[in-house]
Amino acid sequence: MPQKATAEAKSNIAFIKYWGNRDAQYRVPLNNSISMNLDHAFTTTTVEFDARLNTDMIRVGDLPANDATRTRVITHLDRVRALAKIETRARVASSNNFPTGTGMASSASAFAALSLATTRAAGLNLDERALSILARQGSGSASRSIPDGFVEWMAGTESGNSYAVSLLPHDFWDLRDVIAIVSTTEKKVGSSDGHGLAQTSHFIDERVRALPLRLQRVRRALFAKNLAMLGPAIEEDAVELHLIAMTSNPPIFYWSPAMVRVIETMRRARADGLAVYFTLDAGPNVHLICEAKDADQVAARAREIADVQNVIVNAPGTGARLIAEHLF
Ligand code: PMV
């Protein structure tokens, strides 16, 4: 049985957001979501089971994991140990290619890479669906970092039927996500807490009612490579995520003045003829979606904004995969 395995998984940006759970324990979401994997934002993770260990050893970057991360990773290792019917402890090392402290989310790529590396190191060979289901339990959006390219997470009704599938391969459409980094501090309210509060917003039922149509618009726009159709749908959805957050009880303000300044600048650029649309996650950074031919111009416009500290350009990324080079 292989004891050691290394996997690489991309982060992803959601065009239709996951916000709120039907089942919080298993992270079964309220709605389907659609995303694109990001080729320039990935996590590499090596896992080795070792019978000599009496505790799991977990490193993130060059440091031992903090308590919160350690607990979450061990819970995930336990899921795999239960599947593999083993009790052996593991050595885990994980590293992000994007600089830490960029405020970029890493739980999607982290739990996707951890799921693939851990199952292989434990001697399991899960298919894509089972891997997506496993990754989802670590972090919901991680389910979407398992399949290739443009991905839809089928909400399902219970853990066994809530998983992501590839809608289109990464090389289908040369889109770009130009991330304008305006803050590098960690968000004050984690997304797990945000999901828990979503159903306290009066607007959540309206969102769930409106989503089937918006999901259909996004699917159609992707299949037709039609940015003018995709853009308004993803902007609506991003604003709605923040609307739900701000009207939750207690309210969560991920919204920030710098974020609004970037959005305003890009709306002006669009009025001047640049085909760029924004989306937002549960944080202040702005993801600018455009076609490859416009990416340099979008990045240049973003860099001119005083609030923007850094710009990272991503093309559509592949799904999670095993790699031969181990981290230790
Ligand atoms: O996977 P989580 O629990 O970190 O939730 C992700 C939430 C958003 O990034 C805001 C939206 C999404 O669908 O990725």
Tab-separated table of C-alpha atoms and ligand atoms in Angstrom:
chain	number	residue	atom	x	y	z
A	1	MET	CA	0.000	0.000	0.000
A	2	PRO	CA	1.419	3.433	-0.902
A	3	GLN	CA	2.217	5.387	2.252
A	4	LYS	CA	3.118	8.710	0.716
A	5	ALA	CA	1.384	10.792	-1.964
A	6	THR	CA	1.454	14.379	-3.200
A	7	ALA	CA	-1.385	16.240	-4.873
A	8	GLU	CA	-1.811	19.646	-6.413
A	9	ALA	CA	-5.177	21.447	-6.567
A	10	LYS	CA	-6.192	24.836	-7.885
A	11	SER	CA	-8.255	27.385	-6.057
A	12	ASN	CA	-11.462	28.486	-7.798
A	13	ILE	CA	-13.554	31.599	-8.248
A	14	ALA	CA	-17.316	31.171	-8.068
A	15	PHE	CA	-19.520	32.753	-10.749
A	16	ILE	CA	-22.587	31.612	-8.813
A	17	LYS	CA	-21.772	31.549	-5.121
A	18	TYR	CA	-22.146	28.927	-2.451
A	19	TRP	CA	-23.604	30.762	0.522
A	20	GLY	CA	-25.560	28.884	3.183
A	21	ASN	CA	-26.014	25.225	4.031
A	22	ARG	CA	-28.903	22.835	4.019
A	23	ASP	CA	-26.804	20.633	6.308
A	24	ALA	CA	-23.975	22.467	8.092
A	25	GLN	CA	-22.307	19.365	9.536
A	26	TYR	CA	-21.754	17.785	6.133
A	27	ARG	CA	-21.610	21.087	4.211
A	28	VAL	CA	-24.536	20.255	1.948
A	29	PRO	CA	-25.343	23.650	0.401
A	30	LEU	CA	-28.612	25.490	-0.164
A	31	ASN	CA	-27.924	25.935	-3.873
A	32	ASN	CA	-25.884	24.780	-6.863
A	33	SER	CA	-22.802	26.901	-7.548
A	34	ILE	CA	-20.590	27.348	-10.620
A	35	SER	CA	-16.890	28.218	-10.675
A	36	MET	CA	-13.688	28.356	-12.657
A	37	ASN	CA	-10.467	26.840	-11.359
A	38	LEU	CA	-7.546	29.281	-11.148
A	39	ASP	CA	-4.269	28.154	-12.706
A	40	HIS	CA	-2.086	30.591	-10.740
A	41	ALA	CA	-3.416	29.856	-7.271
A	42	PHE	CA	-2.751	26.311	-6.136
A	43	THR	CA	-1.886	24.224	-3.115
A	44	THR	CA	0.573	21.335	-3.094
A	45	THR	CA	0.156	18.810	-0.296
A	46	THR	CA	2.162	15.725	0.658
A	47	VAL	CA	0.717	13.153	3.053
A	48	GLU	CA	2.538	10.191	4.520
A	49	PHE	CA	1.042	7.656	6.914
A	50	ASP	CA	3.646	6.398	9.355
A	51	ALA	CA	2.965	3.721	11.966
A	52	ARG	CA	5.716	5.174	14.202
A	53	LEU	CA	3.821	8.436	14.739
A	54	ASN	CA	1.517	8.799	17.721
A	55	THR	CA	0.114	12.126	16.609
A	56	ASP	CA	-0.572	13.811	13.256
A	57	MET	CA	2.178	16.244	12.240
A	58	ILE	CA	0.891	19.139	10.144
A	59	ARG	CA	2.892	21.892	8.503
A	60	VAL	CA	1.577	24.746	6.380
A	61	GLY	CA	4.301	26.547	4.474
A	62	ASP	CA	7.347	26.578	6.743
A	63	LEU	CA	5.438	26.500	10.015
A	64	PRO	CA	3.476	24.015	12.133
A	65	ALA	CA	-0.255	24.602	11.544
A	66	ASN	CA	-2.084	26.832	14.025
A	67	ASP	CA	-4.672	25.192	16.311
A	68	ALA	CA	-7.733	25.969	14.173
A	69	THR	CA	-6.134	24.639	10.978
A	70	ARG	CA	-4.730	21.619	12.795
A	71	THR	CA	-8.141	20.641	14.150
A	72	ARG	CA	-9.785	21.019	10.757
A	73	VAL	CA	-7.078	19.002	8.987
A	74	ILE	CA	-7.128	16.218	11.595
A	75	THR	CA	-10.922	15.983	11.250
A	76	HIS	CA	-10.369	15.530	7.522
A	77	LEU	CA	-7.652	12.902	8.050
A	78	ASP	CA	-10.099	11.081	10.350
A	79	ARG	CA	-12.678	10.979	7.521
A	80	VAL	CA	-10.117	9.256	5.302
A	81	ARG	CA	-8.952	6.931	8.096
A	82	ALA	CA	-12.578	5.864	8.587
A	83	LEU	CA	-12.931	5.163	4.844
A	84	ALA	CA	-9.657	3.229	4.724
A	85	LYS	CA	-10.285	1.492	8.065
A	86	ILE	CA	-6.887	2.494	9.427
A	87	GLU	CA	-5.763	4.344	12.527
A	88	THR	CA	-2.247	5.284	11.479
A	89	ARG	CA	-1.182	8.900	12.080
A	90	ALA	CA	0.123	11.007	9.229
A	91	ARG	CA	2.705	13.608	8.358
A	92	VAL	CA	1.179	16.416	6.260
A	93	ALA	CA	2.959	19.297	4.553
A	94	SER	CA	1.113	21.859	2.524
A	95	SER	CA	2.286	24.837	0.546
A	96	ASN	CA	0.504	27.519	-1.484
A	97	ASN	CA	2.143	28.907	-4.612
A	98	PHE	CA	0.510	32.273	-4.040
A	99	PRO	CA	2.049	34.440	-1.336
A	100	THR	CA	0.341	33.974	2.020
A	101	GLY	CA	-1.215	37.146	3.334
A	102	THR	CA	-2.578	38.110	-0.090
A	103	GLY	CA	-6.059	37.641	1.291
A	104	MET	CA	-6.659	35.002	-1.353
A	105	ALA	CA	-8.801	32.117	-0.191
A	106	SER	CA	-6.920	28.880	0.112
A	107	SER	CA	-9.382	26.475	1.752
A	108	ALA	CA	-10.741	25.305	-1.635
A	109	SER	CA	-7.345	24.314	-3.039
A	110	ALA	CA	-6.132	23.155	0.385
A	111	PHE	CA	-8.931	20.655	1.055
A	112	ALA	CA	-9.011	19.440	-2.553
A	113	ALA	CA	-5.262	18.698	-2.481
A	114	LEU	CA	-5.495	17.210	1.019
A	115	SER	CA	-8.346	14.896	-0.039
A	116	LEU	CA	-6.512	13.516	-3.055
A	117	ALA	CA	-3.126	13.130	-1.335
A	118	THR	CA	-4.571	11.574	1.834
A	119	THR	CA	-6.777	9.024	0.090
A	120	ARG	CA	-3.904	7.906	-2.155
A	121	ALA	CA	-1.453	7.720	0.735
A	122	ALA	CA	-4.022	5.595	2.583
A	123	GLY	CA	-4.193	3.208	-0.372
A	124	LEU	CA	-7.651	4.320	-1.562
A	125	ASN	CA	-8.462	5.121	-5.171
A	126	LEU	CA	-11.610	7.278	-5.090
A	127	ASP	CA	-13.307	8.340	-8.305
A	128	GLU	CA	-13.860	12.039	-9.028
A	129	ARG	CA	-17.345	12.094	-7.507
A	130	ALA	CA	-16.279	10.453	-4.252
A	131	LEU	CA	-13.269	12.777	-4.008
A	132	SER	CA	-15.484	15.822	-4.540
A	133	ILE	CA	-17.841	14.604	-1.804
A	134	LEU	CA	-14.900	14.106	0.543
A	135	ALA	CA	-13.309	17.497	-0.245
A	136	ARG	CA	-16.698	19.204	0.263
A	137	GLN	CA	-16.785	18.082	3.890
A	138	GLY	CA	-13.491	19.881	4.543
A	139	SER	CA	-14.553	23.111	2.806
A	140	GLY	CA	-17.610	23.412	0.578
A	141	SER	CA	-15.861	25.216	-2.258
A	142	ALA	CA	-13.127	22.518	-2.260
A	143	SER	CA	-15.620	20.159	-3.911
A	144	ARG	CA	-15.335	22.381	-7.012
A	145	SER	CA	-11.517	22.231	-7.091
A	146	ILE	CA	-11.525	18.483	-7.827
A	147	PRO	CA	-12.926	18.475	-11.425
A	148	ASP	CA	-11.322	20.251	-14.383
A	149	GLY	CA	-11.924	23.777	-15.664
A	150	PHE	CA	-15.441	25.193	-15.412
A	151	VAL	CA	-17.317	23.339	-12.705
A	152	GLU	CA	-20.814	23.039	-11.253
A	153	TRP	CA	-21.424	21.776	-7.741
A	154	MET	CA	-24.756	19.994	-7.649
A	155	ALA	CA	-26.258	20.906	-4.296
A	156	GLY	CA	-28.048	17.572	-3.932
A	157	THR	CA	-30.162	16.777	-0.897
A	158	GLU	CA	-27.682	14.906	1.304
A	159	SER	CA	-23.974	14.207	1.572
A	160	GLY	CA	-24.003	11.298	-0.883
A	161	ASN	CA	-25.453	13.292	-3.782
A	162	SER	CA	-23.791	16.686	-3.255
A	163	TYR	CA	-20.731	16.881	-5.511
A	164	ALA	CA	-19.157	18.852	-8.340
A	165	VAL	CA	-18.741	17.973	-12.017
A	166	SER	CA	-16.828	19.590	-14.851
A	167	LEU	CA	-19.145	21.515	-17.194
A	168	LEU	CA	-16.369	22.409	-19.635
A	169	PRO	CA	-12.617	21.741	-19.751
A	170	HIS	CA	-10.158	24.454	-18.719
A	171	ASP	CA	-9.026	25.084	-22.310
A	172	PHE	CA	-12.584	25.630	-23.566
A	173	TRP	CA	-12.628	29.404	-23.069
A	174	ASP	CA	-9.652	31.706	-22.565
A	175	LEU	CA	-11.146	33.724	-19.724
A	176	ARG	CA	-9.070	35.513	-17.106
A	177	ASP	CA	-9.602	36.293	-13.452
A	178	VAL	CA	-7.524	39.398	-12.708
A	179	ILE	CA	-7.494	39.597	-8.920
A	180	ALA	CA	-7.122	43.112	-7.524
A	181	ILE	CA	-5.733	42.636	-4.014
A	182	VAL	CA	-6.816	45.549	-1.818
A	183	SER	CA	-6.281	43.955	1.574
A	184	THR	CA	-4.057	41.233	2.908
A	185	THR	CA	-5.535	40.932	6.374
A	186	GLU	CA	-7.547	37.844	7.162
A	187	LYS	CA	-11.312	38.286	7.133
A	188	LYS	CA	-12.897	38.724	10.549
A	189	VAL	CA	-15.826	36.391	9.962
A	190	GLY	CA	-14.854	33.097	8.333
A	191	SER	CA	-17.063	31.696	5.591
A	192	SER	CA	-18.185	28.780	7.782
A	193	ASP	CA	-19.779	31.303	10.161
A	194	GLY	CA	-21.204	33.244	7.213
A	195	HIS	CA	-22.875	30.094	5.862
A	196	GLY	CA	-24.371	29.527	9.295
A	197	LEU	CA	-25.922	33.004	9.354
A	198	ALA	CA	-27.214	33.050	5.767
A	199	GLN	CA	-30.625	31.763	6.719
A	200	THR	CA	-31.160	34.631	9.156
A	201	SER	CA	-31.385	37.016	6.163
A	202	HIS	CA	-34.899	37.794	4.928
A	203	PHE	CA	-33.521	37.692	1.392
A	204	ILE	CA	-32.270	34.106	1.382
A	205	ASP	CA	-35.573	32.585	0.212
A	206	GLU	CA	-35.738	35.084	-2.634
A	207	ARG	CA	-32.168	34.176	-3.600
A	208	VAL	CA	-32.882	30.463	-3.645
A	209	ARG	CA	-36.012	31.125	-5.780
A	210	ALA	CA	-34.084	33.299	-8.268
A	211	LEU	CA	-31.071	31.020	-8.651
A	212	PRO	CA	-32.267	28.362	-11.119
A	213	LEU	CA	-32.715	31.032	-13.791
A	214	ARG	CA	-29.364	32.711	-13.033
A	215	LEU	CA	-27.576	29.330	-13.003
A	216	GLN	CA	-29.072	28.674	-16.426
A	217	ARG	CA	-27.853	32.057	-17.706
A	218	VAL	CA	-24.324	31.302	-16.491
A	219	ARG	CA	-24.274	27.791	-17.998
A	220	ARG	CA	-25.553	29.131	-21.326
A	221	ALA	CA	-23.043	31.991	-21.320
A	222	LEU	CA	-20.162	29.578	-20.633
A	223	PHE	CA	-21.191	27.157	-23.358
A	224	ALA	CA	-21.612	30.075	-25.809
A	225	LYS	CA	-18.401	31.849	-24.603
A	226	ASN	CA	-20.550	34.938	-24.261
A	227	LEU	CA	-19.016	37.387	-21.773
A	228	ALA	CA	-21.762	39.984	-22.279
A	229	MET	CA	-24.225	37.355	-21.029
A	230	LEU	CA	-21.969	35.967	-18.286
A	231	GLY	CA	-20.900	39.322	-16.816
A	232	PRO	CA	-24.201	40.746	-15.580
A	233	ALA	CA	-25.201	37.384	-14.090
A	234	ILE	CA	-21.983	37.034	-12.057
A	235	GLU	CA	-22.135	40.658	-10.858
A	236	GLU	CA	-25.713	40.151	-9.684
A	237	ASP	CA	-24.714	37.041	-7.815
A	238	ALA	CA	-21.679	38.638	-6.164
A	239	VAL	CA	-23.723	41.593	-4.942
A	240	GLU	CA	-26.390	39.210	-3.686
A	241	LEU	CA	-23.846	37.266	-1.613
A	242	HIS	CA	-22.920	40.527	0.109
A	243	LEU	CA	-26.566	41.552	0.429
A	244	ILE	CA	-27.287	38.300	2.283
A	245	ALA	CA	-24.203	38.782	4.479
A	246	MET	CA	-25.089	42.402	5.329
A	247	THR	CA	-28.691	41.514	6.164
A	248	SER	CA	-27.817	38.491	8.282
A	249	ASN	CA	-28.320	38.645	12.014
A	250	PRO	CA	-25.771	39.709	13.160
A	251	PRO	CA	-24.767	41.415	9.908
A	252	ILE	CA	-21.416	40.701	8.260
A	253	PHE	CA	-19.698	43.504	6.324
A	254	TYR	CA	-17.166	42.102	3.905
A	255	TRP	CA	-17.936	45.191	1.819
A	256	SER	CA	-15.225	47.862	1.973
A	257	PRO	CA	-14.597	51.340	0.518
A	258	ALA	CA	-11.540	50.108	-1.420
A	259	MET	CA	-13.606	47.329	-2.965
A	260	VAL	CA	-16.235	49.820	-4.082
A	261	ARG	CA	-13.548	52.067	-5.604
A	262	VAL	CA	-12.243	49.163	-7.695
A	263	ILE	CA	-15.778	48.272	-8.795
A	264	GLU	CA	-16.496	51.907	-9.743
A	265	THR	CA	-13.284	52.185	-11.770
A	266	MET	CA	-14.064	49.007	-13.662
A	267	ARG	CA	-17.658	50.039	-14.335
A	268	ARG	CA	-16.265	53.250	-15.849
A	269	ALA	CA	-13.751	51.248	-17.907
A	270	ARG	CA	-16.629	49.121	-19.134
A	271	ALA	CA	-18.613	52.202	-20.107
A	272	ASP	CA	-15.521	53.200	-22.132
A	273	GLY	CA	-15.641	49.892	-23.994
A	274	LEU	CA	-13.458	47.493	-21.931
A	275	ALA	CA	-15.275	44.160	-21.491
A	276	VAL	CA	-14.672	43.518	-17.785
A	277	TYR	CA	-17.028	42.338	-15.030
A	278	PHE	CA	-16.449	41.904	-11.319
A	279	THR	CA	-17.122	39.208	-8.812
A	280	LEU	CA	-16.440	39.132	-5.073
A	281	ASP	CA	-15.897	36.512	-2.407
A	282	ALA	CA	-16.330	36.793	1.332
A	283	GLY	CA	-13.515	39.324	1.500
A	284	PRO	CA	-12.494	42.711	0.121
A	285	ASN	CA	-10.521	41.662	-2.969
A	286	VAL	CA	-12.130	42.135	-6.363
A	287	HIS	CA	-12.001	39.477	-9.079
A	288	LEU	CA	-12.121	41.037	-12.536
A	289	ILE	CA	-13.365	38.668	-15.201
A	290	CYS	CA	-12.394	39.362	-18.801
A	291	GLU	CA	-11.136	37.608	-21.923
A	292	ALA	CA	-7.417	36.878	-22.325
A	293	LYS	CA	-7.001	39.572	-24.978
A	294	ASP	CA	-8.085	42.269	-22.480
A	295	ALA	CA	-6.268	40.960	-19.400
A	296	ASP	CA	-3.213	43.232	-19.717
A	297	GLN	CA	-5.400	46.289	-20.026
A	298	VAL	CA	-7.593	45.244	-17.079
A	299	ALA	CA	-4.506	44.544	-14.953
A	300	ALA	CA	-3.005	47.917	-15.918
A	301	ARG	CA	-6.230	49.740	-14.986
A	302	ALA	CA	-6.325	47.874	-11.673
A	303	ARG	CA	-2.704	48.796	-10.870
A	304	GLU	CA	-3.515	52.491	-11.327
A	305	ILE	CA	-5.947	52.363	-8.388
A	306	ALA	CA	-4.226	53.539	-5.208
A	307	ASP	CA	-6.013	50.905	-3.078
A	308	VAL	CA	-4.693	48.024	-5.163
A	309	GLN	CA	-1.591	46.489	-3.585
A	310	ASN	CA	-1.104	43.614	-5.980
A	311	VAL	CA	-2.643	42.100	-9.108
A	312	ILE	CA	-2.647	38.370	-9.857
A	313	VAL	CA	-3.795	37.130	-13.270
A	314	ASN	CA	-5.307	33.655	-13.537
A	315	ALA	CA	-6.338	31.553	-16.526
A	316	PRO	CA	-8.794	28.637	-16.190
A	317	GLY	CA	-7.136	25.813	-14.266
A	318	THR	CA	-7.149	22.027	-14.362
A	319	GLY	CA	-8.633	19.734	-11.735
A	320	ALA	CA	-6.765	18.208	-8.800
A	321	ARG	CA	-3.977	15.792	-9.757
A	322	LEU	CA	-1.254	13.670	-8.237
A	323	ILE	CA	2.311	14.786	-8.791
A	324	ALA	CA	5.579	12.926	-8.412
A	325	GLU	CA	7.582	15.533	-6.486
A	326	HIS	CA	6.949	15.260	-2.748
A	327	LEU	CA	7.360	18.180	-0.361
A	328	PHE	CA	9.386	16.017	2.047
B	1	PMV	O1	-15.834	26.824	0.977
B	1	PMV	P1	-16.131	27.942	1.914
B	1	PMV	O2	-16.856	27.474	3.141
B	1	PMV	O3	-14.909	28.746	2.227
B	1	PMV	O4	-17.171	28.933	1.187
B	1	PMV	C1	-16.860	29.683	0.064
B	1	PMV	C2	-17.716	30.878	0.003
B	1	PMV	C3	-17.454	31.841	-1.139
B	1	PMV	O5	-16.097	31.821	-1.506
B	1	PMV	C4	-17.814	33.238	-0.674
B	1	PMV	C5	-18.322	31.532	-2.352
B	1	PMV	C6	-17.931	30.373	-3.185
B	1	PMV	O6	-18.854	29.732	-3.715
B	1	PMV	O7	-16.733	30.091	-3.358
